[in-house]
């Protein structure tokens, strides 16, 4: 965790204070600053506000809705003291190395399986690298080794490619097996 | 497919092709596929044993199912391959096998539960295993109707997901929807590439090749001079190849080789980036003809020569190699790394200088380390003809590229490259040249005498990126 906050209040003390965060459906969440700070977006807001930070009036999050934020908070609570994740990739193929998840994280994603897309979007917006990368990995796990039809069915995507376009993709796609 | 099996297939003589048109077909004789059986509609491993053409002009694949008697062989018309055939990849084979397994189990479980007299000793563990296997391991993600679907997902997130996948999966993802396709196309350079970096084709060994993939990788042809290379046996389904390596060395002219490659690949291969890779074994095999061949290659524009120490060293011993390529644009990549080569060079220092005269040498510094350039230095002092030479003061540092110039306009050339002349000392001038580029900064001393440079000393001031791909 950061040792010194922008407004001069030492970190452990500030982290224990509460902050109110309002999501776009007007739900208020009272969160410990230490937890909210897992999100870099919120952390920046807190730092930008500095002295003028009025903890009771709250921080608005116009792009996140309540149910999703609730899930994100659960993650933040668990990961408030976690070190930054290291993103590595294969230098030759540029393929990213898969992270190994803890049991808690596996369980977390099992619980919110149907919200992976929303979680990815929220994590991207809130800049929570751990959640963002892990969610993307979970999504990749489901795409891996599947046919386009299976993927479409799984994610409810409409097939808007014409046969000609598909044939063209197949032609240029050297590895395409379907 | 195991390597053994693969070789086996490659070594099998190809069945006679009925027509040249056949090489345009998607599948070819001898290829393993997954074929949907007409009997039970499951995909089985199968091999195409023959291609026939009907009177109507339609092609039929004769398919033999692996592990089944010949009476089960089927004829599959070309028009049906779209849904009857699947490529024989490890993933596909596993999927097919699992499907068959599951179907068998379902049958079994169904029989057991239907029978009223359920045997007591029925292994419940086994049953639960069946049911477990029948349920898919990953339940589908149900997206609530009102929430944003992935169609609204920013490309960034999609790309981030794709970064975890292998190229095969990414290519499949392109077929999902236009948005995904565009996202993948746009981010092509950030997404994982195919794993194969170089492919070697040896006309003697590889009887027939299905050339489907390999964009952005090296392709290496051996024995190109043999008449084994016929377009009907090689099907190229690729558009971009990084470069070609021709390993075959013989008196077979280079121009013919280039034409052959162009023909083989239906003109889709750019032959402007050829690397002639002369390995030691090949060099020894063609020892007598080597100088002529190298000369021929070297005078062909856009050909890169990659010489291994022994080859290089051998060339040095040939007097006719002197001045063989003055002021050409050819790049010689000299690989001096092994002791063997070093010993040869040691003996032939003078020749080395001649060899380098008038050429631009681009070398991978890791091969150009240690004493070798110092040796050049020593011989340059003996040989006043040589105008420019190079000393590496810090051989452990990596250079991006080092160039040796032989030209009257060295200085202006260097200026063009961004070097700055700093000062001079009377008759014997020393210029400090700096190249203001963060990746490669060299300080150079020029020893100028009577207006001509006769020595140049370059020393690195900073280290370039270690990952420089060579």
Coordinates of C-alpha atoms in Angstrom, one line a residue:
Chain A
X1 CA 0.0 0.0 0.0
X2 CA 1.0 3.6 -0.5
X3 CA 2.8 5.0 2.5
X4 CA 1.8 8.6 2.1
X5 CA -1.4 9.9 0.7
X6 CA -1.8 13.1 -1.2
X7 CA -3.4 15.1 1.5
X8 CA -0.7 14.3 4.1
X9 CA -2.7 12.0 6.2
X10 CA -0.8 8.9 6.9
X11 CA -2.1 5.9 5.1
X12 CA -3.1 3.4 7.8
X13 CA -5.2 6.1 9.4
X14 CA -6.9 7.2 6.2
X15 CA -7.4 3.6 5.1
X16 CA -9.6 3.0 8.1
X17 CA -11.9 5.9 7.3
X18 CA -15.1 5.4 5.4
X19 CA -16.0 6.8 2.1
X20 CA -19.4 6.8 0.4
X21 CA -19.5 5.7 -3.2
X22 CA -22.6 6.2 -5.3
X23 CA -23.3 4.0 -8.3
X24 CA -25.3 5.0 -11.3
X25 CA -28.5 3.5 -9.9
X26 CA -28.2 5.8 -6.8
X27 CA -27.1 3.2 -4.4
X28 CA -24.8 4.3 -1.8
X29 CA -22.0 2.1 -0.6
X30 CA -20.0 2.9 2.6
X31 CA -16.5 1.6 2.0
X32 CA -13.3 1.7 3.9
X33 CA -10.8 3.8 1.9
X34 CA -8.2 1.1 2.1
X35 CA -10.6 -1.2 0.3
X36 CA -11.8 1.4 -2.3
X37 CA -8.2 2.2 -3.1
X38 CA -7.7 -1.2 -4.8
X39 CA -9.4 0.6 -7.7
X40 CA -6.9 3.0 -9.2
X41 CA -9.7 5.2 -10.5
X42 CA -11.2 5.7 -7.1
X43 CA -7.7 6.1 -5.6
X44 CA -7.0 8.9 -8.0
X45 CA -10.3 10.6 -7.2
X46 CA -9.5 10.5 -3.5
X47 CA -6.0 11.9 -4.1
X48 CA -7.3 14.6 -6.5
X49 CA -9.9 15.7 -4.0
X50 CA -7.1 15.9 -1.4
X51 CA -8.1 18.3 1.4
X52 CA -11.5 19.0 0.0
X53 CA -12.4 15.4 0.3
X54 CA -15.8 15.3 1.9
X55 CA -16.1 11.7 2.9
X56 CA -19.8 11.9 3.6
X57 CA -21.0 13.3 0.3
X58 CA -19.5 10.5 -1.6
X59 CA -17.8 9.7 -4.8
X60 CA -20.0 9.2 -7.9
X61 CA -19.4 6.3 -10.2
X62 CA -21.5 7.0 -13.3
X63 CA -20.4 3.9 -15.2
X64 CA -21.0 1.2 -12.7
X65 CA -24.2 -0.1 -11.4
X66 CA -25.0 -1.3 -7.9
X67 CA -25.2 -5.1 -8.3
X68 CA -21.9 -5.2 -10.1
X69 CA -20.2 -2.8 -7.8
X70 CA -21.2 -5.0 -4.9
X71 CA -19.4 -7.9 -6.5
X72 CA -16.4 -5.8 -7.3
X73 CA -16.2 -4.7 -3.6
X74 CA -16.1 -8.3 -2.6
X75 CA -13.0 -8.7 -4.7
X76 CA -11.5 -5.5 -3.3
X77 CA -12.0 -6.5 0.2
X78 CA -10.1 -9.7 -0.4
X79 CA -7.4 -8.0 -2.4
X80 CA -6.8 -4.9 -0.4
X81 CA -3.4 -6.0 0.7
X82 CA -2.5 -8.1 -2.3
X83 CA 0.7 -7.1 -4.2
X84 CA 0.4 -5.9 -7.8
X85 CA 0.0 -8.6 -10.3
X86 CA 2.7 -9.2 -12.8
X87 CA 1.6 -9.6 -16.4
X88 CA 4.0 -11.7 -18.4
X89 CA 3.9 -12.9 -21.9
X90 CA 5.7 -15.4 -24.1
X91 CA 8.4 -13.3 -25.8
X92 CA 8.0 -15.3 -29.0
X93 CA 4.3 -15.7 -29.5
X94 CA 3.2 -12.8 -27.4
X95 CA 0.8 -15.2 -25.7
X96 CA 0.1 -14.1 -22.2
X97 CA 1.0 -16.4 -19.3
X98 CA -2.0 -17.6 -17.5
X99 CA -2.3 -16.7 -13.8
X100 CA -2.8 -19.2 -11.2
X101 CA -5.7 -18.3 -9.1
X102 CA -6.3 -19.0 -5.4
X103 CA -9.2 -21.1 -4.2
X104 CA -11.0 -17.9 -3.1
X105 CA -10.7 -16.4 -6.6
X106 CA -11.9 -19.6 -8.3
X107 CA -14.9 -19.7 -6.0
X108 CA -15.5 -16.0 -6.7
X109 CA -15.7 -16.5 -10.4
X110 CA -17.8 -19.6 -10.1
X111 CA -20.3 -17.5 -8.1
X112 CA -20.5 -14.7 -10.6
X113 CA -20.1 -16.7 -13.7
X114 CA -22.9 -15.0 -15.5
X115 CA -21.5 -11.6 -14.9
X116 CA -18.0 -12.0 -16.3
X117 CA -18.5 -9.5 -19.0
X118 CA -19.9 -6.9 -16.7
X119 CA -17.1 -7.6 -14.2
X120 CA -14.5 -7.1 -16.9
X121 CA -16.0 -3.8 -18.0
X122 CA -16.3 -2.5 -14.4
X123 CA -12.8 -3.6 -13.6
X124 CA -11.5 -1.9 -16.7
X125 CA -13.3 1.3 -15.8
X126 CA -12.3 1.1 -12.1
X127 CA -8.7 0.1 -13.0
X128 CA -8.4 -2.9 -10.8
X129 CA -5.7 -4.9 -12.6
X130 CA -6.1 -8.1 -10.7
X131 CA -9.8 -8.3 -11.3
X132 CA -9.5 -7.2 -14.9
X133 CA -6.8 -9.6 -15.9
X134 CA -8.3 -12.5 -14.0
X135 CA -11.8 -12.0 -15.5
X136 CA -10.3 -11.8 -18.9
X137 CA -8.5 -15.0 -18.3
X138 CA -11.7 -16.6 -17.1
X139 CA -13.4 -15.5 -20.3
X140 CA -10.5 -16.7 -22.4
X141 CA -10.8 -20.1 -20.6
X142 CA -14.3 -20.4 -22.0
X143 CA -13.4 -19.4 -25.5
X144 CA -10.5 -21.7 -25.7
X145 CA -10.9 -24.7 -27.9
X146 CA -14.5 -23.9 -28.8
X147 CA -16.1 -23.6 -32.2
X148 CA -17.5 -20.2 -33.2
X149 CA -21.0 -21.6 -32.9
X150 CA -20.4 -22.7 -29.3
X151 CA -18.9 -19.3 -28.5
X152 CA -21.9 -17.5 -30.0
X153 CA -24.3 -19.6 -28.1
X154 CA -22.4 -19.2 -24.9
X155 CA -22.2 -15.5 -25.0
X156 CA -25.5 -14.8 -26.8
X157 CA -23.8 -13.2 -29.7
X158 CA -25.6 -12.7 -33.0
X159 CA -24.0 -14.1 -36.1
X160 CA -23.7 -11.0 -38.4
X161 CA -21.1 -12.3 -40.8
X162 CA -22.2 -13.3 -44.3
X163 CA -21.0 -16.5 -45.8
X164 CA -18.7 -14.7 -48.2
X165 CA -17.1 -12.9 -45.3
X166 CA -16.7 -16.1 -43.4
X167 CA -15.1 -17.7 -46.5
X168 CA -12.7 -14.8 -46.8
X169 CA -11.8 -15.1 -43.1
X170 CA -11.3 -18.8 -43.5
X171 CA -9.1 -18.2 -46.5
X172 CA -6.9 -15.7 -44.8
X173 CA -6.9 -17.5 -41.5
X174 CA -4.2 -19.9 -41.6
X175 CA -5.0 -21.7 -38.4
X176 CA -8.7 -21.6 -38.6
X177 CA -10.1 -25.1 -38.1
X178 CA -13.8 -24.4 -38.4
Chain B
X1 CA -0.3 -37.0 -34.0
X2 CA 3.0 -38.4 -32.9
X3 CA 6.1 -37.4 -34.8
X4 CA 6.6 -40.9 -35.8
X5 CA 3.2 -41.1 -37.4
X6 CA 3.7 -37.8 -39.1
X7 CA 6.9 -38.9 -40.7
X8 CA 5.2 -42.1 -41.7
X9 CA 2.6 -40.2 -43.6
X10 CA 5.1 -37.9 -45.1
X11 CA 7.1 -40.8 -46.3
X12 CA 4.3 -42.6 -47.9
X13 CA 4.4 -42.1 -51.6
X14 CA 1.5 -39.9 -52.8
X15 CA -1.2 -41.7 -54.7
X16 CA -1.3 -40.7 -58.3
X17 CA -3.2 -37.5 -58.8
X18 CA -5.9 -37.6 -61.3
X19 CA -5.6 -34.1 -62.4
X20 CA -3.7 -31.0 -61.6
X21 CA -6.9 -29.4 -60.5
X22 CA -6.7 -31.5 -57.5
X23 CA -4.1 -29.5 -55.9
X24 CA -6.7 -26.8 -55.5
X25 CA -8.8 -29.1 -53.4
X26 CA -8.8 -28.5 -49.7
X27 CA -7.7 -32.0 -48.8
X28 CA -5.2 -34.2 -50.4
X29 CA -4.4 -37.9 -50.6
X30 CA -2.7 -39.2 -47.6
X31 CA -4.0 -36.5 -45.3
X32 CA -5.5 -37.4 -42.0
X33 CA -8.9 -35.9 -41.3
X34 CA -11.8 -36.3 -39.0
X35 CA -14.7 -37.6 -41.0
X36 CA -18.3 -37.9 -40.0
X37 CA -19.5 -41.5 -40.6
X38 CA -22.7 -42.0 -42.5
X39 CA -23.6 -44.9 -40.1
X40 CA -23.7 -43.1 -36.8
X41 CA -22.9 -39.5 -37.5
X42 CA -19.9 -39.3 -35.3
X43 CA -16.5 -38.0 -36.3
X44 CA -13.8 -40.6 -36.6
X45 CA -10.2 -40.4 -37.5
X46 CA -9.8 -41.2 -41.1
X47 CA -7.4 -41.0 -43.9
X48 CA -8.0 -40.0 -47.5
X49 CA -6.8 -42.8 -49.6
X50 CA -7.8 -41.6 -53.0
X51 CA -9.4 -38.8 -54.9
X52 CA -11.5 -39.6 -57.8
X53 CA -13.4 -37.5 -60.3
X54 CA -16.9 -38.4 -61.4
X55 CA -18.2 -37.9 -64.9
X56 CA -20.0 -34.8 -63.7
X57 CA -16.7 -33.3 -62.7
X58 CA -17.2 -33.6 -59.0
X59 CA -14.4 -34.8 -56.9
X60 CA -14.8 -37.7 -54.4
X61 CA -12.6 -38.4 -51.5
X62 CA -12.2 -42.0 -50.7
X63 CA -12.0 -42.2 -46.9
X64 CA -10.7 -45.0 -44.8
X65 CA -11.6 -45.0 -41.1
X66 CA -8.7 -45.7 -38.9
X67 CA -9.1 -49.0 -37.1
X68 CA -12.0 -50.1 -39.3
X69 CA -12.2 -52.6 -42.1
X70 CA -12.1 -51.5 -45.6
X71 CA -15.7 -52.3 -46.1
X72 CA -16.6 -49.3 -44.0
X73 CA -14.7 -47.0 -46.4
X74 CA -16.8 -44.1 -47.7
X75 CA -16.8 -41.8 -50.7
X76 CA -17.3 -38.2 -49.7
X77 CA -18.1 -35.7 -52.4
X78 CA -16.1 -32.5 -52.3
X79 CA -19.3 -30.5 -51.8
X80 CA -20.0 -32.3 -48.5
X81 CA -16.6 -31.8 -47.0
X82 CA -17.7 -28.6 -45.3
X83 CA -19.7 -30.5 -42.7
X84 CA -18.3 -34.0 -43.1
X85 CA -14.7 -33.3 -42.7
X86 CA -12.7 -31.6 -39.9
X87 CA -9.0 -31.0 -39.8
X88 CA -7.0 -33.5 -38.0
X89 CA -5.8 -31.4 -35.0
X90 CA -5.2 -32.6 -31.5
X91 CA -8.1 -30.6 -30.2
X92 CA -10.5 -31.9 -32.8
X93 CA -9.5 -35.5 -32.3
X94 CA -10.0 -35.2 -28.5
X95 CA -13.4 -33.6 -29.0
X96 CA -14.5 -36.3 -31.3
X97 CA -13.3 -39.1 -29.1
X98 CA -15.0 -37.6 -26.1
X99 CA -18.2 -37.3 -28.0
X100 CA -18.1 -40.9 -28.9
X101 CA -17.3 -41.9 -25.3
X102 CA -20.1 -39.8 -24.0
X103 CA -22.6 -41.2 -26.4
X104 CA -21.6 -44.7 -25.4
X105 CA -21.9 -43.9 -21.7
X106 CA -25.3 -42.3 -22.2
X107 CA -26.4 -45.4 -23.8
X108 CA -25.1 -47.5 -21.0
X109 CA -26.6 -45.3 -18.3
X110 CA -29.9 -45.2 -20.1
X111 CA -30.0 -49.0 -20.2
X112 CA -29.2 -49.3 -16.5
X113 CA -31.8 -46.9 -15.3
X114 CA -34.5 -48.2 -17.6
X115 CA -34.1 -51.8 -16.3
X116 CA -36.3 -52.4 -13.3
X117 CA -34.0 -54.8 -11.7
X118 CA -31.2 -52.5 -10.9
X119 CA -28.3 -54.6 -9.8
X120 CA -27.4 -54.0 -6.2
X121 CA -23.7 -54.1 -6.8
X122 CA -24.0 -51.3 -9.3
X123 CA -21.1 -49.2 -8.7
X124 CA -22.6 -45.9 -7.8
X125 CA -19.3 -44.2 -8.0
X126 CA -19.1 -45.2 -11.6
X127 CA -22.6 -43.9 -12.3
X128 CA -21.9 -40.6 -10.8
X129 CA -18.8 -40.4 -12.9
X130 CA -20.9 -40.9 -16.0
X131 CA -23.4 -38.3 -15.1
X132 CA -20.6 -35.9 -14.2
X133 CA -19.0 -36.4 -17.5
X134 CA -22.3 -35.9 -19.4
X135 CA -22.9 -32.5 -17.8
X136 CA -20.6 -30.1 -19.6
X137 CA -17.8 -28.8 -17.4
X138 CA -18.5 -25.2 -18.1
X139 CA -22.1 -24.1 -17.9
X140 CA -23.0 -21.4 -20.4
X141 CA -22.9 -17.8 -19.3
X142 CA -26.4 -16.5 -19.3
X143 CA -26.5 -12.9 -20.0
X144 CA -29.4 -11.1 -18.5
X145 CA -31.5 -9.4 -21.2
X146 CA -31.2 -5.9 -19.8
X147 CA -27.5 -5.9 -19.1
X148 CA -25.0 -5.0 -21.7
X149 CA -23.9 -7.9 -23.8
X150 CA -20.4 -8.4 -25.1
X151 CA -21.5 -6.6 -28.3
X152 CA -21.0 -3.3 -26.4
X153 CA -17.7 -4.4 -25.0
X154 CA -14.8 -2.1 -25.8
X155 CA -12.2 -3.6 -28.1
X156 CA -9.6 -3.2 -25.4
X157 CA -11.2 -5.8 -23.2
X158 CA -11.7 -8.2 -26.1
X159 CA -8.0 -7.9 -27.0
X160 CA -7.1 -8.5 -23.4
X161 CA -9.1 -11.7 -23.5
X162 CA -7.6 -12.8 -26.8
X163 CA -4.1 -12.3 -25.5
X164 CA -4.5 -15.4 -23.4
X165 CA -5.4 -17.6 -26.4
X166 CA -3.4 -19.4 -28.8
X167 CA -3.4 -18.3 -32.5
X168 CA -5.7 -21.2 -33.4
X169 CA -8.3 -20.0 -31.0
X170 CA -8.0 -16.4 -32.1
X171 CA -8.5 -17.4 -35.7
X172 CA -11.7 -19.2 -34.7
X173 CA -12.9 -16.2 -32.8
X174 CA -12.8 -14.2 -35.9
X175 CA -15.7 -16.2 -37.2
X176 CA -17.9 -15.4 -34.2
X177 CA -19.1 -11.9 -35.3
X178 CA -18.0 -8.9 -37.2
X179 CA -17.1 -7.0 -34.2
X180 CA -14.7 -9.6 -32.9
X181 CA -13.3 -10.0 -36.4
X182 CA -12.6 -6.3 -36.6
X183 CA -11.1 -6.2 -33.1
X184 CA -8.8 -9.0 -34.0
X185 CA -7.8 -7.5 -37.3
X186 CA -7.0 -4.2 -35.7
X187 CA -4.9 -5.6 -32.9
X188 CA -3.2 -8.2 -35.1
X189 CA 0.2 -7.1 -34.1
X190 CA -0.5 -7.2 -30.4
X191 CA -2.1 -10.6 -30.3
X192 CA -0.3 -13.8 -30.0
X193 CA 1.3 -15.1 -33.2
X194 CA 1.6 -18.6 -34.3
X195 CA 4.2 -20.7 -32.5
X196 CA 6.0 -22.0 -35.5
X197 CA 9.0 -19.9 -36.3
X198 CA 10.6 -21.8 -39.0
X199 CA 9.6 -24.6 -41.2
X200 CA 12.0 -26.8 -43.0
X201 CA 11.1 -28.5 -46.2
X202 CA 13.3 -31.1 -47.6
X203 CA 12.4 -32.3 -51.0
X204 CA 14.0 -35.6 -50.4
X205 CA 12.2 -36.3 -47.2
X206 CA 8.9 -34.5 -47.5
X207 CA 7.0 -36.2 -50.2
X208 CA 4.0 -33.9 -50.1
X209 CA 3.2 -31.0 -48.0
X210 CA 0.1 -29.2 -47.1
X211 CA 1.2 -25.6 -46.7
X212 CA -1.5 -23.9 -44.8
X213 CA -0.2 -21.6 -42.2
X214 CA 3.1 -20.2 -41.1
X215 CA 2.5 -16.5 -41.7
X216 CA 5.4 -14.6 -40.4
X217 CA 7.8 -17.4 -40.0
X218 CA 10.9 -18.6 -41.7
X219 CA 10.6 -21.2 -44.3
X220 CA 13.5 -23.2 -45.3
X221 CA 13.8 -25.3 -48.4
X222 CA 16.4 -28.0 -48.8
X223 CA 17.3 -29.9 -51.9
X224 CA 15.6 -27.4 -54.0
X225 CA 17.7 -28.4 -56.9
X226 CA 16.3 -31.8 -57.0
X227 CA 13.5 -32.3 -59.5
X228 CA 11.3 -33.5 -56.7
X229 CA 9.7 -30.2 -56.2
X230 CA 6.6 -30.1 -58.2
X231 CA 3.7 -27.7 -57.7
X232 CA 1.2 -30.5 -57.5
X233 CA 2.7 -31.8 -54.3
X234 CA 2.9 -28.5 -52.5
X235 CA -0.2 -26.6 -51.6
X236 CA 0.4 -23.1 -50.4
X237 CA -2.4 -21.5 -48.6
X238 CA -0.6 -18.6 -47.1
X239 CA -0.1 -15.0 -48.1
X240 CA 2.7 -13.6 -46.1
X241 CA 6.0 -15.3 -45.3
X242 CA 8.7 -13.5 -43.6
X243 CA 11.6 -14.9 -45.5
X244 CA 13.0 -17.9 -47.2
X245 CA 16.0 -19.8 -46.5
X246 CA 17.6 -21.8 -49.2
X247 CA 19.9 -24.4 -47.8
X248 CA 20.6 -26.3 -50.9
X249 CA 23.9 -25.5 -52.3
X250 CA 24.8 -26.9 -55.7
X251 CA 25.6 -25.7 -59.1
X252 CA 21.9 -25.3 -59.6
X253 CA 21.7 -21.6 -60.4
X254 CA 20.1 -19.3 -58.0
X255 CA 17.9 -17.6 -60.5
X256 CA 16.3 -21.0 -61.2
X257 CA 15.8 -21.5 -57.6
X258 CA 14.0 -18.3 -57.2
X259 CA 11.8 -19.0 -60.1
X260 CA 11.1 -22.4 -58.7
X261 CA 9.9 -20.9 -55.4
X262 CA 7.8 -18.4 -57.1
X263 CA 6.2 -21.1 -59.2
X264 CA 5.7 -23.4 -56.3
X265 CA 4.0 -20.8 -54.3
X266 CA 1.9 -19.4 -57.2
X267 CA 3.8 -16.2 -57.0
X268 CA 2.6 -15.5 -53.5
X269 CA 6.0 -15.6 -51.9
X270 CA 8.0 -12.5 -52.0
X271 CA 11.4 -13.6 -53.1
X272 CA 13.0 -10.3 -52.2
X273 CA 14.1 -11.5 -48.8
X274 CA 16.2 -14.6 -49.3
X275 CA 18.6 -15.8 -46.8
X276 CA 21.2 -18.1 -48.0
X277 CA 22.1 -20.2 -45.1
X278 CA 25.3 -22.0 -45.7
X279 CA 25.9 -24.5 -42.9
X280 CA 29.0 -26.3 -42.3
X281 CA 28.0 -29.7 -43.5
X282 CA 26.7 -28.3 -46.8
X283 CA 29.8 -26.2 -47.1
X284 CA 32.0 -29.2 -46.8
X285 CA 29.9 -31.1 -49.2
X286 CA 30.3 -28.5 -51.9
X287 CA 33.7 -27.3 -50.9
X288 CA 35.1 -26.9 -54.4
X289 CA 32.2 -25.1 -55.8
X290 CA 31.6 -22.9 -52.8
X291 CA 33.4 -19.7 -54.0
X292 CA 31.6 -19.6 -57.3
X293 CA 28.3 -20.2 -55.6
X294 CA 28.8 -17.6 -53.1
X295 CA 29.9 -15.2 -55.8
X296 CA 26.7 -15.9 -57.7
X297 CA 24.5 -15.4 -54.7
X298 CA 26.3 -12.3 -53.6
X299 CA 25.9 -10.6 -56.9
X300 CA 22.2 -11.1 -56.8
X301 CA 20.4 -8.2 -55.2
X302 CA 18.5 -8.6 -52.0
X303 CA 20.0 -11.8 -51.1
X304 CA 21.3 -12.1 -47.6
X305 CA 24.1 -14.4 -46.9
X306 CA 24.5 -16.1 -43.7
X307 CA 27.9 -17.7 -43.3
X308 CA 28.9 -20.1 -40.6
X309 CA 32.4 -19.9 -39.4
X310 CA 33.8 -22.9 -41.3
X311 CA 32.2 -21.7 -44.5
X312 CA 33.4 -18.3 -43.9
X313 CA 36.9 -19.4 -43.0
X314 CA 37.0 -21.6 -46.1
X315 CA 36.1 -18.8 -48.3
X316 CA 38.9 -16.8 -46.9
X317 CA 41.5 -19.3 -48.1
X318 CA 40.4 -18.8 -51.7
X319 CA 42.3 -16.1 -53.5
X320 CA 39.6 -15.6 -56.1
X321 CA 37.4 -14.4 -53.3
X322 CA 39.3 -11.2 -53.1
X323 CA 37.4 -8.2 -54.3
X324 CA 34.6 -10.4 -55.4
X325 CA 32.0 -8.0 -54.4
X326 CA 33.2 -4.4 -54.3
X327 CA 30.6 -1.9 -53.3
X328 CA 27.7 -4.2 -53.6
X329 CA 24.5 -3.7 -51.6
X330 CA 24.7 -7.3 -50.4
X331 CA 24.7 -8.0 -46.8
X332 CA 26.9 -10.6 -45.5
X333 CA 26.0 -11.8 -42.1
X334 CA 29.0 -13.3 -40.6
X335 CA 28.6 -15.6 -37.7
X336 CA 31.8 -16.0 -35.9
X337 CA 31.1 -17.8 -32.8
X338 CA 32.8 -21.2 -32.6
X339 CA 36.3 -22.0 -31.8
X340 CA 36.7 -24.0 -35.0
X341 CA 35.9 -21.0 -37.1
X342 CA 38.1 -18.8 -35.0
X343 CA 41.1 -21.0 -35.6
X344 CA 40.6 -20.8 -39.3
X345 CA 40.3 -17.1 -39.2
X346 CA 43.3 -16.9 -37.1
X347 CA 45.3 -18.5 -39.9
X348 CA 43.8 -16.4 -42.6
X349 CA 43.7 -12.9 -41.3
X350 CA 44.8 -11.3 -44.5
X351 CA 42.1 -13.0 -46.5
X352 CA 39.6 -11.9 -44.0
X353 CA 40.4 -8.3 -44.6
X354 CA 40.1 -8.8 -48.3
X355 CA 36.9 -10.5 -47.8
X356 CA 35.4 -7.6 -45.9
X357 CA 36.8 -5.0 -48.3
X358 CA 34.1 -3.2 -50.1
X359 CA 31.2 -4.9 -48.4
X360 CA 28.8 -3.8 -45.8
X361 CA 28.9 -6.2 -42.9
X362 CA 26.0 -6.4 -40.7
X363 CA 26.6 -8.7 -38.0
X364 CA 25.0 -10.0 -34.9
X365 CA 27.4 -8.8 -32.2
X366 CA 27.1 -11.8 -30.1
X367 CA 28.9 -13.7 -32.9
X368 CA 31.3 -11.0 -33.5
X369 CA 32.7 -10.8 -30.0
X370 CA 36.1 -11.2 -28.5
X371 CA 39.3 -11.2 -30.4
X372 CA 38.2 -11.4 -34.0
X373 CA 37.9 -7.8 -34.8
X374 CA 41.1 -7.1 -33.0
X375 CA 42.6 -9.5 -35.4
X376 CA 41.3 -7.4 -38.2
X377 CA 42.9 -4.5 -36.5
X378 CA 46.2 -6.2 -36.5
X379 CA 46.1 -6.9 -40.1
X380 CA 44.9 -3.6 -41.1
X381 CA 48.0 -2.1 -39.8
X382 CA 50.0 -4.3 -42.1
X383 CA 47.7 -3.6 -45.0
X384 CA 47.5 0.2 -45.7
X385 CA 45.0 -0.4 -48.6
X386 CA 42.3 -0.8 -46.1
X387 CA 40.8 2.5 -45.3
X388 CA 38.4 1.8 -42.6
X389 CA 38.3 -0.7 -39.8
X390 CA 36.6 -1.3 -36.6
X391 CA 37.5 -2.1 -33.1
X392 CA 35.1 -3.0 -30.5
X393 CA 36.4 -1.8 -27.2
X394 CA 33.7 -3.4 -25.1
X395 CA 33.0 -6.7 -26.7
X396 CA 30.5 -7.7 -24.1
X397 CA 28.2 -5.0 -25.2
X398 CA 25.6 -5.6 -27.8
X399 CA 25.5 -3.5 -30.9
X400 CA 22.5 -3.2 -33.1
X401 CA 24.6 -3.2 -36.1
X402 CA 28.1 -2.4 -37.1
X403 CA 29.0 -1.3 -40.5
X404 CA 32.3 -1.2 -42.2
X405 CA 32.5 1.2 -45.0
X406 CA 34.7 1.3 -47.9
X407 CA 33.9 4.5 -49.7
X408 CA 35.4 7.8 -50.4
X409 CA 32.5 9.5 -48.7
X410 CA 32.6 7.8 -45.4
X411 CA 32.2 10.9 -43.5
X412 CA 29.3 12.3 -45.4
X413 CA 27.8 8.9 -45.1
X414 CA 28.2 8.9 -41.4
X415 CA 26.8 12.3 -41.2
X416 CA 23.8 11.1 -43.0
X417 CA 23.5 8.5 -40.3
X418 CA 23.4 11.2 -37.7
X419 CA 27.0 11.2 -36.5
X420 CA 28.4 14.5 -35.5
X421 CA 32.0 15.4 -36.0
X422 CA 33.4 17.1 -33.0
X423 CA 37.1 17.9 -33.3
X424 CA 40.2 17.3 -35.2
X425 CA 43.9 17.1 -34.5
X426 CA 46.2 18.6 -37.1
X427 CA 47.3 16.2 -39.8
X428 CA 46.3 13.2 -38.0
X429 CA 42.7 14.0 -37.3
X430 CA 40.6 12.4 -34.7
X431 CA 36.9 13.0 -35.0
X432 CA 34.6 12.0 -32.3
X433 CA 31.4 10.9 -33.8
X434 CA 28.3 10.4 -31.9
X435 CA 25.1 9.0 -33.1
X436 CA 22.4 10.6 -31.1
X437 CA 20.0 7.7 -30.9
X438 CA 19.2 6.2 -27.7
X439 CA 19.3 2.6 -29.0
X440 CA 22.7 2.8 -30.4
X441 CA 25.3 5.4 -29.5
X442 CA 28.8 4.9 -30.7
X443 CA 31.7 7.2 -30.3
X444 CA 34.0 7.0 -33.2
X445 CA 37.5 8.0 -33.8
X446 CA 38.6 8.6 -37.3
X447 CA 42.2 8.6 -38.2
X448 CA 42.4 10.8 -41.2
X449 CA 45.5 11.0 -43.2
X450 CA 45.8 13.1 -46.4
X451 CA 42.1 13.6 -46.5
X452 CA 41.4 9.9 -46.5
X453 CA 40.3 7.9 -43.6
X454 CA 42.4 5.0 -42.9
X455 CA 41.2 3.9 -39.6
X456 CA 38.1 4.2 -37.7
X457 CA 37.5 3.3 -34.1
X458 CA 34.0 2.9 -32.8
X459 CA 33.3 2.4 -29.2
X460 CA 29.9 2.1 -27.7
X461 CA 28.7 4.5 -25.1
X462 CA 25.5 2.7 -24.2
X463 CA 24.0 -0.7 -24.4
X464 CA 21.3 -1.4 -26.9
X465 CA 18.3 -3.4 -26.1
X466 CA 19.4 -6.9 -25.3
X467 CA 16.4 -8.4 -26.9
X468 CA 17.5 -7.3 -30.3
X469 CA 16.2 -10.1 -32.4
X470 CA 18.9 -11.8 -34.3

